């Protein structure tokens, strides 16, 4: 299974929804909480091609995007294949 990384902030409902979907699929992930960490948010913006909203999700080297993007992959049946599940 490829490494999953999710950038979040403390009270973001979209972050909670994305993590909930990953947990429901039994996927372990590394979480980077950006709450109160402006330098980390700047690094995220650079890594995500200018996006600075959370969540931002990577599966392996593939940048998935945000919560809606993750759920769209799941609805289309493509998420499981990306996760190797």
PDB file of C-alpha atoms in Angstrom:
ATOM      1  CA  UNK A   1       0.000   0.000   0.000  1.00  0.00           C
ATOM      2  CA  UNK A   2       1.450   3.400  -0.923  1.00  0.00           C
ATOM      3  CA  UNK A   3       2.104   5.972   1.780  1.00  0.00           C
ATOM      4  CA  UNK A   4      -0.831   8.330   2.369  1.00  0.00           C
ATOM      5  CA  UNK A   5      -0.202  11.844   3.685  1.00  0.00           C
ATOM      6  CA  UNK A   6      -2.955  14.271   4.626  1.00  0.00           C
ATOM      7  CA  UNK A   7      -2.432  17.900   5.596  1.00  0.00           C
ATOM      8  CA  UNK A   8      -5.128  19.114   7.990  1.00  0.00           C
ATOM      9  CA  UNK A   9      -6.107  21.772  10.492  1.00  0.00           C
ATOM     10  CA  UNK A  10      -7.812  21.274  13.833  1.00  0.00           C
ATOM     11  CA  UNK A  11     -11.430  22.267  13.266  1.00  0.00           C
ATOM     12  CA  UNK A  12     -11.805  21.576   9.565  1.00  0.00           C
ATOM     13  CA  UNK A  13     -14.920  19.466   8.849  1.00  0.00           C
ATOM     14  CA  UNK A  14     -13.568  18.484   5.412  1.00  0.00           C
ATOM     15  CA  UNK A  15     -10.401  17.173   7.043  1.00  0.00           C
ATOM     16  CA  UNK A  16     -12.493  15.050   9.399  1.00  0.00           C
ATOM     17  CA  UNK A  17     -14.555  13.688   6.488  1.00  0.00           C
ATOM     18  CA  UNK A  18     -11.449  12.769   4.483  1.00  0.00           C
ATOM     19  CA  UNK A  19      -9.822  11.032   7.457  1.00  0.00           C
ATOM     20  CA  UNK A  20     -13.083   9.226   8.194  1.00  0.00           C
ATOM     21  CA  UNK A  21     -13.179   7.787   4.661  1.00  0.00           C
ATOM     22  CA  UNK A  22      -9.554   6.658   4.885  1.00  0.00           C
ATOM     23  CA  UNK A  23     -10.148   5.036   8.292  1.00  0.00           C
ATOM     24  CA  UNK A  24     -13.286   3.282   6.980  1.00  0.00           C
ATOM     25  CA  UNK A  25     -11.138   1.758   4.249  1.00  0.00           C
ATOM     26  CA  UNK A  26      -8.548   0.650   6.823  1.00  0.00           C
ATOM     27  CA  UNK A  27      -5.903   2.987   5.440  1.00  0.00           C
ATOM     28  CA  UNK A  28      -3.106   4.174   7.699  1.00  0.00           C
ATOM     29  CA  UNK A  29      -2.025   7.744   6.961  1.00  0.00           C
ATOM     30  CA  UNK A  30       0.477  10.322   8.122  1.00  0.00           C
ATOM     31  CA  UNK A  31      -1.247  13.504   9.254  1.00  0.00           C
ATOM     32  CA  UNK A  32       0.414  16.903   9.169  1.00  0.00           C
ATOM     33  CA  UNK A  33      -1.641  19.277  11.334  1.00  0.00           C
ATOM     34  CA  UNK A  34      -1.049  22.848  10.170  1.00  0.00           C
ATOM     35  CA  UNK A  35      -2.867  24.486  13.080  1.00  0.00           C
ATOM     36  CA  UNK A  36      -0.730  27.398  14.241  1.00  0.00           C
ATOM     37  CA  UNK A  37       2.124  26.479  11.884  1.00  0.00           C
ATOM     38  CA  UNK A  38       2.304  29.135   9.129  1.00  0.00           C
ATOM     39  CA  UNK A  39       5.680  27.928   7.828  1.00  0.00           C
ATOM     40  CA  UNK A  40       4.280  24.449   7.291  1.00  0.00           C
ATOM     41  CA  UNK A  41       1.302  25.952   5.448  1.00  0.00           C
ATOM     42  CA  UNK A  42       3.714  27.820   3.165  1.00  0.00           C
ATOM     43  CA  UNK A  43       5.514  24.527   2.471  1.00  0.00           C
ATOM     44  CA  UNK A  44       2.162  22.885   1.685  1.00  0.00           C
ATOM     45  CA  UNK A  45       1.292  25.664  -0.743  1.00  0.00           C
ATOM     46  CA  UNK A  46       4.568  25.058  -2.562  1.00  0.00           C
ATOM     47  CA  UNK A  47       4.137  21.281  -2.589  1.00  0.00           C
ATOM     48  CA  UNK A  48       0.491  21.479  -3.709  1.00  0.00           C
ATOM     49  CA  UNK A  49       1.096  23.774  -6.668  1.00  0.00           C
ATOM     50  CA  UNK A  50      -0.383  26.869  -5.040  1.00  0.00           C
ATOM     51  CA  UNK A  51      -3.247  25.256  -3.170  1.00  0.00           C
ATOM     52  CA  UNK A  52      -3.321  26.368   0.451  1.00  0.00           C
ATOM     53  CA  UNK A  53      -6.601  24.890   1.652  1.00  0.00           C
ATOM     54  CA  UNK A  54      -6.932  21.778   3.763  1.00  0.00           C
ATOM     55  CA  UNK A  55      -7.138  18.931   3.527  1.00  0.00           C
ATOM     56  CA  UNK A  56      -4.554  18.223   0.867  1.00  0.00           C
ATOM     57  CA  UNK A  57      -3.955  14.535   0.279  1.00  0.00           C
ATOM     58  CA  UNK A  58      -1.200  12.518  -1.371  1.00  0.00           C
ATOM     59  CA  UNK A  59      -1.282   8.821  -2.150  1.00  0.00           C
ATOM     60  CA  UNK A  60       2.275   7.838  -2.887  1.00  0.00           C
ATOM     61  CA  UNK A  61       3.603  10.584  -5.155  1.00  0.00           C
ATOM     62  CA  UNK A  62       0.143  11.417  -6.562  1.00  0.00           C
ATOM     63  CA  UNK A  63      -1.445  14.620  -5.301  1.00  0.00           C
ATOM     64  CA  UNK A  64      -5.130  13.801  -4.909  1.00  0.00           C
ATOM     65  CA  UNK A  65      -6.317  17.225  -3.823  1.00  0.00           C
ATOM     66  CA  UNK A  66      -8.940  17.810  -1.154  1.00  0.00           C
ATOM     67  CA  UNK A  67     -11.824  16.011   0.491  1.00  0.00           C
ATOM     68  CA  UNK A  68     -14.180  16.327  -2.471  1.00  0.00           C
ATOM     69  CA  UNK A  69     -11.492  14.957  -4.791  1.00  0.00           C
ATOM     70  CA  UNK A  70     -10.934  11.979  -2.478  1.00  0.00           C
ATOM     71  CA  UNK A  71     -14.652  11.205  -2.290  1.00  0.00           C
ATOM     72  CA  UNK A  72     -14.988  11.575  -6.060  1.00  0.00           C
ATOM     73  CA  UNK A  73     -12.238   8.984  -6.579  1.00  0.00           C
ATOM     74  CA  UNK A  74     -14.099   6.677  -4.209  1.00  0.00           C
ATOM     75  CA  UNK A  75     -17.458   7.163  -5.975  1.00  0.00           C
ATOM     76  CA  UNK A  76     -15.802   6.493  -9.344  1.00  0.00           C
ATOM     77  CA  UNK A  77     -14.271   3.276  -8.020  1.00  0.00           C
ATOM     78  CA  UNK A  78     -10.692   4.487  -8.546  1.00  0.00           C
ATOM     79  CA  UNK A  79      -9.641   5.056  -4.923  1.00  0.00           C
ATOM     80  CA  UNK A  80      -9.253   1.396  -3.963  1.00  0.00           C
ATOM     81  CA  UNK A  81      -6.949   0.768  -6.903  1.00  0.00           C
ATOM     82  CA  UNK A  82      -4.790   3.768  -5.944  1.00  0.00           C
ATOM     83  CA  UNK A  83      -4.618   2.536  -2.360  1.00  0.00           C
ATOM     84  CA  UNK A  84      -3.852  -1.016  -3.425  1.00  0.00           C
ATOM     85  CA  UNK A  85      -6.783  -2.356  -1.431  1.00  0.00           C
TER      86      UNK A  85
END
